[in-house]
Coordinates of C-alpha atoms and ligand atoms in Angstrom, one line a residue:
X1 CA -15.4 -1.5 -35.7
X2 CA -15.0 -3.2 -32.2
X3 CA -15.4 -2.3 -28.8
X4 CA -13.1 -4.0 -26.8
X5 CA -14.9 -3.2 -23.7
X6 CA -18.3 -4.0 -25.1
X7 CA -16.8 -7.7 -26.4
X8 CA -15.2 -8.3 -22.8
X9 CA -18.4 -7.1 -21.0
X10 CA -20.7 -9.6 -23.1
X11 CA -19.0 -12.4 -22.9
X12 CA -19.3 -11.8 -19.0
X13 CA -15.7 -11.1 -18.8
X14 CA -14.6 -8.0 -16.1
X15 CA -13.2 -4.8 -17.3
X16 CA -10.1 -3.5 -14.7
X17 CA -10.5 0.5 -15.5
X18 CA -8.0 3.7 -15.0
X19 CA -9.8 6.5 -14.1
X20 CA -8.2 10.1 -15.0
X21 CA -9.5 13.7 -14.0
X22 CA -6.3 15.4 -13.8
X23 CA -6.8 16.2 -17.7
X24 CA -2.9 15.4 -18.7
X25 CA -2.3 13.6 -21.4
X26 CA 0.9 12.3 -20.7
X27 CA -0.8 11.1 -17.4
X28 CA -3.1 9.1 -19.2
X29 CA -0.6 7.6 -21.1
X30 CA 1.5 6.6 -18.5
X31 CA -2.0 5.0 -16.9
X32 CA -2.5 2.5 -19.4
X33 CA 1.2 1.7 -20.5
X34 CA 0.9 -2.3 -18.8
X35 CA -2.1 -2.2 -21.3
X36 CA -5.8 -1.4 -19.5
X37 CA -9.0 -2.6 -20.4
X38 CA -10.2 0.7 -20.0
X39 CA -9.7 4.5 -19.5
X40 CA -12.2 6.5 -18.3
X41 CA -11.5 10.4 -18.7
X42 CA -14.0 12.3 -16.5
X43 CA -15.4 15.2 -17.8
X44 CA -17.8 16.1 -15.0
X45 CA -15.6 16.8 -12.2
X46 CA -11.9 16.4 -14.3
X47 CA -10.3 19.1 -15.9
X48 CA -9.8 17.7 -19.1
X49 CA -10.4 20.3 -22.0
X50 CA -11.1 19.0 -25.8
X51 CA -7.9 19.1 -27.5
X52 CA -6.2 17.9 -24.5
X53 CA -8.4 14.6 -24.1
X54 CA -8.3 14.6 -28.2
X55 CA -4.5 13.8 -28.0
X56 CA -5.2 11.9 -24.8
X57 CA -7.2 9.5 -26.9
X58 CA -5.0 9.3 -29.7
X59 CA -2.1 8.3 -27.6
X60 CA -3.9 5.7 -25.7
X61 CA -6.5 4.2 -28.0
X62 CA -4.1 1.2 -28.7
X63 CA -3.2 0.5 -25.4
X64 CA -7.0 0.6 -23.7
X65 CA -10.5 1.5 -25.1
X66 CA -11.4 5.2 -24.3
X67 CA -14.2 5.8 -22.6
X68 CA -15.3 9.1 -21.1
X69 CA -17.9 9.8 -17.9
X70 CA -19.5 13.2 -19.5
X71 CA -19.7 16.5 -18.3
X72 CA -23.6 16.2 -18.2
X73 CA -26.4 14.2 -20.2
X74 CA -26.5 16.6 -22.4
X75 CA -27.1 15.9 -26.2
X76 CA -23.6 18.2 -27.3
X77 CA -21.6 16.8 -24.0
X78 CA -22.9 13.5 -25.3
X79 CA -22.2 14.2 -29.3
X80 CA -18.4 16.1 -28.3
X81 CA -17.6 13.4 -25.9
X82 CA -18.1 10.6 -28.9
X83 CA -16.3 13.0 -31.6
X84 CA -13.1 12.8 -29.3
X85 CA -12.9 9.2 -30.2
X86 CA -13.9 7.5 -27.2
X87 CA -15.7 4.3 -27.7
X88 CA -18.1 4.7 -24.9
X89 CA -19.7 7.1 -22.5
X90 CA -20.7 7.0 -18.8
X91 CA -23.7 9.8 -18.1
X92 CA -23.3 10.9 -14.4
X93 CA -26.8 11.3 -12.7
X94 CA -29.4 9.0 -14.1
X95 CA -32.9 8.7 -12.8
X96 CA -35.3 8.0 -15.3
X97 CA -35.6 5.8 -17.9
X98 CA -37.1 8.5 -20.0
X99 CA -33.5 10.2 -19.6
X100 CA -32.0 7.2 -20.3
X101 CA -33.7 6.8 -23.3
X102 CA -32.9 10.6 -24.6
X103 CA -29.0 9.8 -23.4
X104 CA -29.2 6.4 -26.2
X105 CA -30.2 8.9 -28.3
X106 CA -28.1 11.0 -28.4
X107 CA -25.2 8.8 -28.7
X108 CA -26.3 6.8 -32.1
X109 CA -26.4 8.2 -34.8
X110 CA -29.9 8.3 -36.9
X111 CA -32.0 6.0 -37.9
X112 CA -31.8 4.8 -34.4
X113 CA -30.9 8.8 -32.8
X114 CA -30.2 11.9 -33.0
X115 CA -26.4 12.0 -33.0
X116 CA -24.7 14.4 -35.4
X117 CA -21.7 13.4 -37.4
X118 CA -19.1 15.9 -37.3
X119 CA -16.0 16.3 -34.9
X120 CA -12.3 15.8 -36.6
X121 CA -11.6 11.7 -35.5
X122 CA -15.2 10.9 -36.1
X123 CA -15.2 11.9 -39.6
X124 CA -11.7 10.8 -41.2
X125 CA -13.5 8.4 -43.0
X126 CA -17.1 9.5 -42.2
X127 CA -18.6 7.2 -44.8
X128 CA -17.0 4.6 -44.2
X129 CA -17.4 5.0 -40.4
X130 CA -20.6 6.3 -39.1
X131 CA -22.7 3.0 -40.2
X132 CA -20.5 1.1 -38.2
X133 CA -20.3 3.3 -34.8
X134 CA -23.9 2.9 -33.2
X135 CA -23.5 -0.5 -32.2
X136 CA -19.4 -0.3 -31.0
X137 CA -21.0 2.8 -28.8
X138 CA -20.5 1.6 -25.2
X139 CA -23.4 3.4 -23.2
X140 CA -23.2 3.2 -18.9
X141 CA -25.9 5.4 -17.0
X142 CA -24.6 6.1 -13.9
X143 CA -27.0 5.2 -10.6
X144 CA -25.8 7.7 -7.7
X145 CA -28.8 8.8 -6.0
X146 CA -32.0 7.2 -4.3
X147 CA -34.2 7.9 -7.4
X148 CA -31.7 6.0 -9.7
X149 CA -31.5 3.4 -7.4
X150 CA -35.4 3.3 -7.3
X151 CA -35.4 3.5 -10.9
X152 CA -32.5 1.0 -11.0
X153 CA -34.6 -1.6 -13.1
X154 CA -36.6 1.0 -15.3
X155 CA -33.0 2.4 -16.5
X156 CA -31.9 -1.2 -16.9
X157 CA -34.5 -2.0 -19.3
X158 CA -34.3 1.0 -22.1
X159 CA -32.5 -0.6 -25.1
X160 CA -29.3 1.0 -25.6
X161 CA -28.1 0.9 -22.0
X162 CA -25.5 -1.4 -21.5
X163 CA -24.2 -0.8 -18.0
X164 CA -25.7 0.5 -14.7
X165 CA -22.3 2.0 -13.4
X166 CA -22.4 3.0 -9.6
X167 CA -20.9 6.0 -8.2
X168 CA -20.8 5.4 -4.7
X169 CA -19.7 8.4 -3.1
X170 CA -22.8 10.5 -4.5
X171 CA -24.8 7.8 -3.6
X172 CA -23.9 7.8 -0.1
X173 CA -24.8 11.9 0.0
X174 CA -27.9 11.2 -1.7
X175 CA -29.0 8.9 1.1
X176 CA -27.1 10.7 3.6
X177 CA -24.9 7.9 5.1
X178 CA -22.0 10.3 4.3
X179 CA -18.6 10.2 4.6
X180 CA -19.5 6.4 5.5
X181 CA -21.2 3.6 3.1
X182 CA -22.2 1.4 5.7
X183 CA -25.3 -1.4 5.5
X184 CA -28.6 1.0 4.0
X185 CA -25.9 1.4 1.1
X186 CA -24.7 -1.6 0.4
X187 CA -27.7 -2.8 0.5
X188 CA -28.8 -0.2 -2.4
X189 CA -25.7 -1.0 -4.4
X190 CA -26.8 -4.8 -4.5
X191 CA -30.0 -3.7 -5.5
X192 CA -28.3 -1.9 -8.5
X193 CA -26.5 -4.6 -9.6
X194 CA -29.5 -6.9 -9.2
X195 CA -31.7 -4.7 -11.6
X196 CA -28.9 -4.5 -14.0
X197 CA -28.7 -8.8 -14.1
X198 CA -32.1 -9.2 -14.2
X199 CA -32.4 -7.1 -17.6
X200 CA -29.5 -9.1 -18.8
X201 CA -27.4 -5.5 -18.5
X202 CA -23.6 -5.4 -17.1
X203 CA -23.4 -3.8 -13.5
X204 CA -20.1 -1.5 -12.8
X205 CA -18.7 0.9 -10.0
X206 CA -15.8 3.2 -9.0
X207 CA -13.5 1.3 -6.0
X208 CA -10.8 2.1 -4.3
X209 CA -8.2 -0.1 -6.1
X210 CA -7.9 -3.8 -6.9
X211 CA -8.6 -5.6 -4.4
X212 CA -12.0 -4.3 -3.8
X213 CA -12.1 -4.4 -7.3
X214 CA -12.0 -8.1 -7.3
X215 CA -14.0 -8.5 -4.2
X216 CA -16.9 -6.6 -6.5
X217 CA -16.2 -8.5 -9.3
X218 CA -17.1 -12.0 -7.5
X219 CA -20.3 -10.4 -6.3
X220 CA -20.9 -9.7 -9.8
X221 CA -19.8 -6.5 -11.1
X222 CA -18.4 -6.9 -14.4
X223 CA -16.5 -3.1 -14.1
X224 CA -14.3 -1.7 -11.3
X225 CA -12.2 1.7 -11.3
X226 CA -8.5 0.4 -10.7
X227 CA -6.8 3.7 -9.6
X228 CA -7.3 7.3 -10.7
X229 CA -4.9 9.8 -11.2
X230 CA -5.7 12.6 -8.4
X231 CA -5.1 9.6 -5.9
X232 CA -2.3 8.1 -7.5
X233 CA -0.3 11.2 -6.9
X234 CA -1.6 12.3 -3.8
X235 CA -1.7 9.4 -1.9
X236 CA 1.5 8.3 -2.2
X237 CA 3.0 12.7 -1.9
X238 CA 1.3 12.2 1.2
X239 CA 2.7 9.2 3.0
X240 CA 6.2 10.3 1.8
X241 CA 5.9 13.9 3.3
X242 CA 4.7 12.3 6.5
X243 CA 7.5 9.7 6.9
X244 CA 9.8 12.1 6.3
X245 CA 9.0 14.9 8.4
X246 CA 11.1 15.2 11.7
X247 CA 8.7 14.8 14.5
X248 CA 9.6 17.3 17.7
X249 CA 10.0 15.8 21.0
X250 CA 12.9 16.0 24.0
X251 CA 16.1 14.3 23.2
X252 CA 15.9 10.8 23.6
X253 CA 19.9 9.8 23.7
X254 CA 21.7 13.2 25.9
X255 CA 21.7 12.1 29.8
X256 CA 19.7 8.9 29.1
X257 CA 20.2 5.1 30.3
X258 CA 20.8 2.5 28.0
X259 CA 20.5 -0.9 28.0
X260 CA 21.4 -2.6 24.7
X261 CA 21.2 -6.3 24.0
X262 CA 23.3 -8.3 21.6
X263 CA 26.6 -6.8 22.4
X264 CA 29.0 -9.7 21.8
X265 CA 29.4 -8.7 18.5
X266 CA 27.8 -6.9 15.0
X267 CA 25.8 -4.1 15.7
X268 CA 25.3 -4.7 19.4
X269 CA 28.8 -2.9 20.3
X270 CA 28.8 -0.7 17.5
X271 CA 25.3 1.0 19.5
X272 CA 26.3 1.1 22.3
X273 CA 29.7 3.8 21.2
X274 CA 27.3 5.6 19.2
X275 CA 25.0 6.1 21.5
X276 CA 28.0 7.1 24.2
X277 CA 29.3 9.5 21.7
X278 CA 25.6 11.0 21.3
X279 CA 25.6 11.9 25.0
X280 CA 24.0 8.4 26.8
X281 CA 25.4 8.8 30.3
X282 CA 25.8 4.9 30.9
X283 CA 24.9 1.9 28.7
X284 CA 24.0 -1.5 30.1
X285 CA 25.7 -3.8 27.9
X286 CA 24.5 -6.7 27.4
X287 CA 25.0 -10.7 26.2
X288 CA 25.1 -14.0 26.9
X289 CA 28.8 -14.0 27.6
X290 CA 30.0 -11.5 29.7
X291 CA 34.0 -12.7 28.5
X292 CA 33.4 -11.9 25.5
X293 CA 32.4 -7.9 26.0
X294 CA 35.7 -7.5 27.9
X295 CA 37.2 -5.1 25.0
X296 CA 34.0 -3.4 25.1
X297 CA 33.5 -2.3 28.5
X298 CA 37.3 -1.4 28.3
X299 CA 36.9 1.5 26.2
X300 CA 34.7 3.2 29.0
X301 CA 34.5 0.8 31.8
X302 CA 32.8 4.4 33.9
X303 CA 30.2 4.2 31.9
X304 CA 30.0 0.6 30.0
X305 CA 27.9 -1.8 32.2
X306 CA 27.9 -5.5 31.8
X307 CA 25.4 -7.3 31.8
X308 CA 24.4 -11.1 31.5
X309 CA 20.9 -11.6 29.2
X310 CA 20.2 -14.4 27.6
X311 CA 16.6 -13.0 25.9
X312 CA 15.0 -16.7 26.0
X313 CA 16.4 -16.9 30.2
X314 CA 13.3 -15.3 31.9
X315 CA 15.1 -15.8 35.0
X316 CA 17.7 -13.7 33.7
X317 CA 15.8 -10.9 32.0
X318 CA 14.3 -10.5 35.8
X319 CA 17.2 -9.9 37.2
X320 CA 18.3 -7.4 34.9
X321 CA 15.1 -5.5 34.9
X322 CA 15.8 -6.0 39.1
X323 CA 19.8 -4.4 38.3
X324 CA 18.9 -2.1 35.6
X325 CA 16.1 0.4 37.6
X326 CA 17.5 3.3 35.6
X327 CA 17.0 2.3 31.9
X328 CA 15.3 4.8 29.7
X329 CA 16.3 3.5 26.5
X330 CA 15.9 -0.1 25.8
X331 CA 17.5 -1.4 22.4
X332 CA 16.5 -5.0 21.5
X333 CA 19.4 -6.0 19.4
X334 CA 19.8 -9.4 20.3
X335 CA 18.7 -11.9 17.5
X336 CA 19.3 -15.0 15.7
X337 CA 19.4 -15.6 12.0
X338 CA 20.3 -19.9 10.9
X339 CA 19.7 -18.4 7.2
X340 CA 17.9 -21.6 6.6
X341 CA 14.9 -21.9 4.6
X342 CA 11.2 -23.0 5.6
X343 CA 10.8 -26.5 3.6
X344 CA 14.3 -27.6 2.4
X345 CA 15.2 -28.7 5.8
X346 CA 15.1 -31.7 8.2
X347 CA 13.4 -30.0 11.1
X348 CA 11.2 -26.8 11.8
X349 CA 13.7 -26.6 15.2
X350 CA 15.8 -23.3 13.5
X351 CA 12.2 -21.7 12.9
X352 CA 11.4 -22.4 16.6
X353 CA 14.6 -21.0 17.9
X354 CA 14.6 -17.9 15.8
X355 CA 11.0 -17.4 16.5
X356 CA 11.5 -18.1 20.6
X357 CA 14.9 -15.5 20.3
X358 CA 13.8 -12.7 18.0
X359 CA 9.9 -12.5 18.8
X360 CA 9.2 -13.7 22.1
X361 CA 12.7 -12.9 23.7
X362 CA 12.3 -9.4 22.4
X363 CA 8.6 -9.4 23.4
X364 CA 9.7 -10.5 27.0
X365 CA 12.7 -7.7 27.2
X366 CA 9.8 -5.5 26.4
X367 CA 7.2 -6.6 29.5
X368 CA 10.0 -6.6 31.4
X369 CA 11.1 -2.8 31.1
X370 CA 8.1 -1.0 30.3
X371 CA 7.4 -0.5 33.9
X372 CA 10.7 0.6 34.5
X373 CA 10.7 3.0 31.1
X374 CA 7.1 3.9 32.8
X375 CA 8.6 5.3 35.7
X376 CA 11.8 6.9 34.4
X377 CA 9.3 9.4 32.4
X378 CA 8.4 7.6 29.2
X379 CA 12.1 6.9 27.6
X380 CA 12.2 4.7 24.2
X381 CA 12.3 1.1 22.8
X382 CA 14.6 0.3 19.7
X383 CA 13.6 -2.7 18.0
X384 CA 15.8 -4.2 15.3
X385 CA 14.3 -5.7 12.8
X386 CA 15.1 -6.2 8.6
X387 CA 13.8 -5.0 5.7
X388 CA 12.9 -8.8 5.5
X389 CA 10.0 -8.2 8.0
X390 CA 8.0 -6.5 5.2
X391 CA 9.2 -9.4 2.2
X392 CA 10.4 -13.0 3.0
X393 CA 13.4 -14.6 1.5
X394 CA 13.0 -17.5 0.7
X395 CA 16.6 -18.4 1.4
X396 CA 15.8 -17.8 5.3
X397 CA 12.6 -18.2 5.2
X398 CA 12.0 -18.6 8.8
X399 CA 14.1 -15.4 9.9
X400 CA 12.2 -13.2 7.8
X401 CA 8.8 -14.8 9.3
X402 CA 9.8 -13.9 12.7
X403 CA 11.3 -10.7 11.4
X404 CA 7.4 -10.2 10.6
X405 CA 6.2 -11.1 13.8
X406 CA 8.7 -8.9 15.4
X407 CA 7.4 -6.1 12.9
X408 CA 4.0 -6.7 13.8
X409 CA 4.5 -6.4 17.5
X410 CA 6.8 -3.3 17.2
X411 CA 3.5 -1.6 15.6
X412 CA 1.3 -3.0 18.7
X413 CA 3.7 -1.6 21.5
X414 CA 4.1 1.6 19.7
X415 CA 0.4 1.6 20.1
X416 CA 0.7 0.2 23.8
X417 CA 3.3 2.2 25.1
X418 CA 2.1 5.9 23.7
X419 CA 0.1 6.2 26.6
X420 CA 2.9 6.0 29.2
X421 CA 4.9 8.4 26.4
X422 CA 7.5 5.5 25.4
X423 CA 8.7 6.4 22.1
X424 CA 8.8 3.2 20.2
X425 CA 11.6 2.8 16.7
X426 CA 12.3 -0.2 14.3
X427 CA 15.1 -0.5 12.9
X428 CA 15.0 -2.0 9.2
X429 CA 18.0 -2.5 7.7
X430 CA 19.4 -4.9 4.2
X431 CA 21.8 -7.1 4.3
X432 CA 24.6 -5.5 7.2
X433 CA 28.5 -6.8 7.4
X434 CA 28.3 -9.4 10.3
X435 CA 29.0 -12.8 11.1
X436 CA 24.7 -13.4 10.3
X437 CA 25.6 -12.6 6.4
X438 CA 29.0 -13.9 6.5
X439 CA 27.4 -16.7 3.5
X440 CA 25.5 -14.3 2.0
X441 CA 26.6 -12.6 -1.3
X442 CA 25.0 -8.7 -1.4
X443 CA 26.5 -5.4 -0.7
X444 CA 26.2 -5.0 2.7
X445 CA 26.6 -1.9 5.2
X446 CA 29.1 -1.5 8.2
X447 CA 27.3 -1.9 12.0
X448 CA 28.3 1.3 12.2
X449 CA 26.5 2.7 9.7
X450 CA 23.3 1.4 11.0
X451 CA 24.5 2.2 15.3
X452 CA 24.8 6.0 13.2
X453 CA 20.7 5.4 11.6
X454 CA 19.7 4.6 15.1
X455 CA 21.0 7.8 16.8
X456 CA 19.9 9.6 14.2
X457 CA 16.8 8.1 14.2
X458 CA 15.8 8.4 18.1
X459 CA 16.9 12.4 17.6
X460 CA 14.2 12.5 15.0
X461 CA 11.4 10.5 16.9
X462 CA 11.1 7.8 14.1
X463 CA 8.7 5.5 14.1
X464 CA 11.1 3.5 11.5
X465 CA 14.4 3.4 9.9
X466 CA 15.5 1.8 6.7
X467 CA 19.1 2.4 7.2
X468 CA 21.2 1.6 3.8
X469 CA 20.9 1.9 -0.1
X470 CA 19.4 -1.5 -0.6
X471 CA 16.9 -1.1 2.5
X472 CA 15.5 1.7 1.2
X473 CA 15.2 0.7 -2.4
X474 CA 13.2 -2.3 -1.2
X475 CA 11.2 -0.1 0.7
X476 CA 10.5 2.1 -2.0
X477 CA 9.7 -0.7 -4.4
X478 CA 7.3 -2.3 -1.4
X479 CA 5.3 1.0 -1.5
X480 CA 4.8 0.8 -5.1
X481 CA 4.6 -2.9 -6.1
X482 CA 4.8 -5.4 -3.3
X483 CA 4.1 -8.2 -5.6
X484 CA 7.0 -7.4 -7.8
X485 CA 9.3 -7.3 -5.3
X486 CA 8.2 -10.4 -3.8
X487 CA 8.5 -12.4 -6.8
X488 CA 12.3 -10.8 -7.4
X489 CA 12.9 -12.2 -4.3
X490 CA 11.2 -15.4 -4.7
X491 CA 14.1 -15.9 -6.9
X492 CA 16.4 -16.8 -4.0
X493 CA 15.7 -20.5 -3.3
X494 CA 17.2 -22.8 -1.2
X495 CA 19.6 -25.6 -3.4
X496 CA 16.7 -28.1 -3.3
X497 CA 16.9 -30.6 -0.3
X498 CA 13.0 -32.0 -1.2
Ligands
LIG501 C1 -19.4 8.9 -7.3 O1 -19.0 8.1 -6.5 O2 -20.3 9.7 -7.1 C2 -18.8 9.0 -8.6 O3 -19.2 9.7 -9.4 C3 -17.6 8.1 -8.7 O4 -16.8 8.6 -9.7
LIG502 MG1 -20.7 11.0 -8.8

């Protein structure tokens, strides 16, 4: 009989555990189906019942070793928990080693405890079984108050005890540092872990997911919680629910002033008659070439105004801001895209351009007019950005990198600009029909489509829009795996130039 966890642990190897409370079986399965070290099934504060974490066990066994944090450090919670068919229990709320000791006890069977041999698993082939379990039995005390952690090294030392496992949120109640951890705490985890090494025992703890996981396990820490279930669910129920919901506010498009950059052609022009039909009373139009917004400005030359803005020309972004008194909504449209990659080409002088257009000449539309958004009552900034701010492609690598900047600096005015009651959008489309994707094979969306996200978005006070089938599935695979959808797309390389 062999205890995966036990093997791993001793041969200083770290155990990545799924944590489960909501006492569902078919949660737990789901938990473990990429294959877990571990499951932990809490029987303090879950709701897990016997026969559900009975079948719970039996359909996970072969993906992860079952473990279970007891009810209490009871002999029976001890002895029912085992029967179940988990290979190892966690005792909440150590703090002696004489409990310690009666907690080995209970969990091995006699001559070296107490345990008694019954259950339905545990005795399939009793005989065959029982002589075999004591030493599999993984046994964890938990160390959540300032007696364990005083006792830390006396718990350590009983034989029998294989782990000192952490739960830091009692722990930080028990020395009343609550809701926070802060220094006195860390400083008593360390302690923990330092007791545990010293009597050659494994040291383990609940986080907050991997990558304070694997921050623990350099200091040491040979098992970290992964996820658990409660959070799993809830976590992500509440982000949706919150990006969803329609925030109130005035109407940001009837009677207001618009200056929209980019106009030439794509989704520039397309805006600015959305945003006429939605009830702007004038639109600054702008671009570098005023000839070539003549068709434009024709289709409702009372309220279309031209507008001459080169975004890198500071002299001319002045004089705009100097013209354009009036704005209240500022959409920064204008961009550049080379679709050229980071590496696989003679110079870095696309990056530069796209970086000096679509960060700093967006940044420098924004100093420009928040003063004059300031004074018209507060108003809003429209930002466009790409789904490829939040995941590079390699195939334009340096877009997407200023795509990121320009993401990162939406977030910053939002934060900037709340005071003066500028409402602050990105836009983040996929891949959308103009002459920037002309070369680029994906179903794409019409400028209109997106000009019709953007009204709609404003009406709803969005922070940000993922206009678009194939921005939103990114998104949606971003918020569960960003790794995996950054190595789908680190599929799209440049023809190799190197
Ligand atoms: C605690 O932090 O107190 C725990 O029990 C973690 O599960
Ligand atoms: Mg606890």
């Amino acid at each position: 009989m062999e205890n995966p966890v036990l093997t791993k642990l001793r041969a200083g190897g770290s155990v990545g555990a799924m944590w489960t409370t909501l006492g569902a079986p078919v949660i737990a399965e789901l938990m473990v189906e990429e294959g877990a070290d571990a499951i932990i099934f809490d029987l303090q504060h879950g709701l897990w019942t016997r026969p559900a974490l009975e079948s719970a066990i039996g359909m996970v066994r072969d993906k992860a070793t079952p473990l279970v944090r007891t009810q209490d450090d009871s002999y029976f919670a001890i002895g029912s928990a085992l029967d179940s068919g988990a290979l190892g229990i966690i005792v909440p709320v150590v703090e002696s080693a004489e409990q310690a000791a009666r907690i080995v006890s209970a969990a091995k069977y006699p001559p070296q405890g107490r345990r008694s041999s019954g259950g339905i698993r545990s005795v399939i082939d009793a005989k065959a079984m029982v002589p075999k379990t004591n030493d599999a039995i993984f046994i964890a005390a938990m160390i959540e108050t300032t007696e364990g952690v005083e006792n830390a090294a006396a718990i350590a030392a009983v034989p029998g005890i294989d782990m000192l496992f952490i739960g830091p949120f009692d722990l930080s109640l028990s020395m009343g540092t609550f809701p926070d951890f802060g220094p006195k705490h860390e400083a008593a985890m360390q302690s923990v872990l330092k007791a545990a090494r010293a009597a050659g025992k494994s040291c383990g703890l609940f986080t907050l997911g991997e990558t304070m996981a694997l921050d623990r396990h350099r200091q040491g820490f040979q098992l970290a919680v992964l996820a658990y279930d409660q959070d799993l669910v809830q976590t992500p129920s509440k982000a949706r629910i919150r990006r969803y919901a329609d925030a109130s506010g005035k109407d940001l498009i009837d009677g207001s002033v618009a200056l929209v950059t980019g106009c030439s052609r794509g989704i520039g022009p397309e805006t600015v008659r959305a945003l006429l039909k939605a009830g702007a009373k004038k639109v600054y139009v702008g671009a570098r070439k005023l000839d070539l917004m003549k068709a434009l400005i024709g289709e409702a030359p009372d309220k279309l105004h031209p507008i001459e803005i080169d975004v890198t020309n500071s002299e001319q972004i002045a004089a705009a801001a100097r013209a354009a008194k009036d704005v209240t909504l500022l959409v920064n449209n204008a961009g550049v895209n080379f679709n050229t990659p980071l590496l696989a080409i003679e110079s870095t002088e696309n990056a530069r351009r796209e970086m000096e257009v679509n960060y700093f000449g967006t940044l420098a539309m924004c100093r420009a007019f928040q003063p004059i958004l300031k004074a018209n009552g507060g108003g809003a900034i429209v930002n466009m950005l790409s789904i490829l701010s939040h995941v590079n492609l390699p195939l334009m690598g340096s877009l997407c990198a200023s795509k990121a900047a320009l993401y990162s600096l939406t977030q910053a005015l939002r934060a900037e600009l709340k005071a003066q009651g500028t409402h602050v959008m990105g836009v983040l489309p996929g891949a959308v029909e103009t002459d920037m994707t002309a070369g680029v094979n994906v179903p794409k969306i019409q400028p209109d489509y997106v000009a019709a996200a953007i009204v709609d978005g404003l009406r709803r006070h969005a922070d940000e829009i993922y206009p678009g089938d194939m921005a939103a599935g990114v998104f949606y695979g971003l918020s569960g795996d960003p790794k995996a959808v950054e190595r789908e797309f680190a599929n799209y390389l440049p023809a190799a130039r190197l």
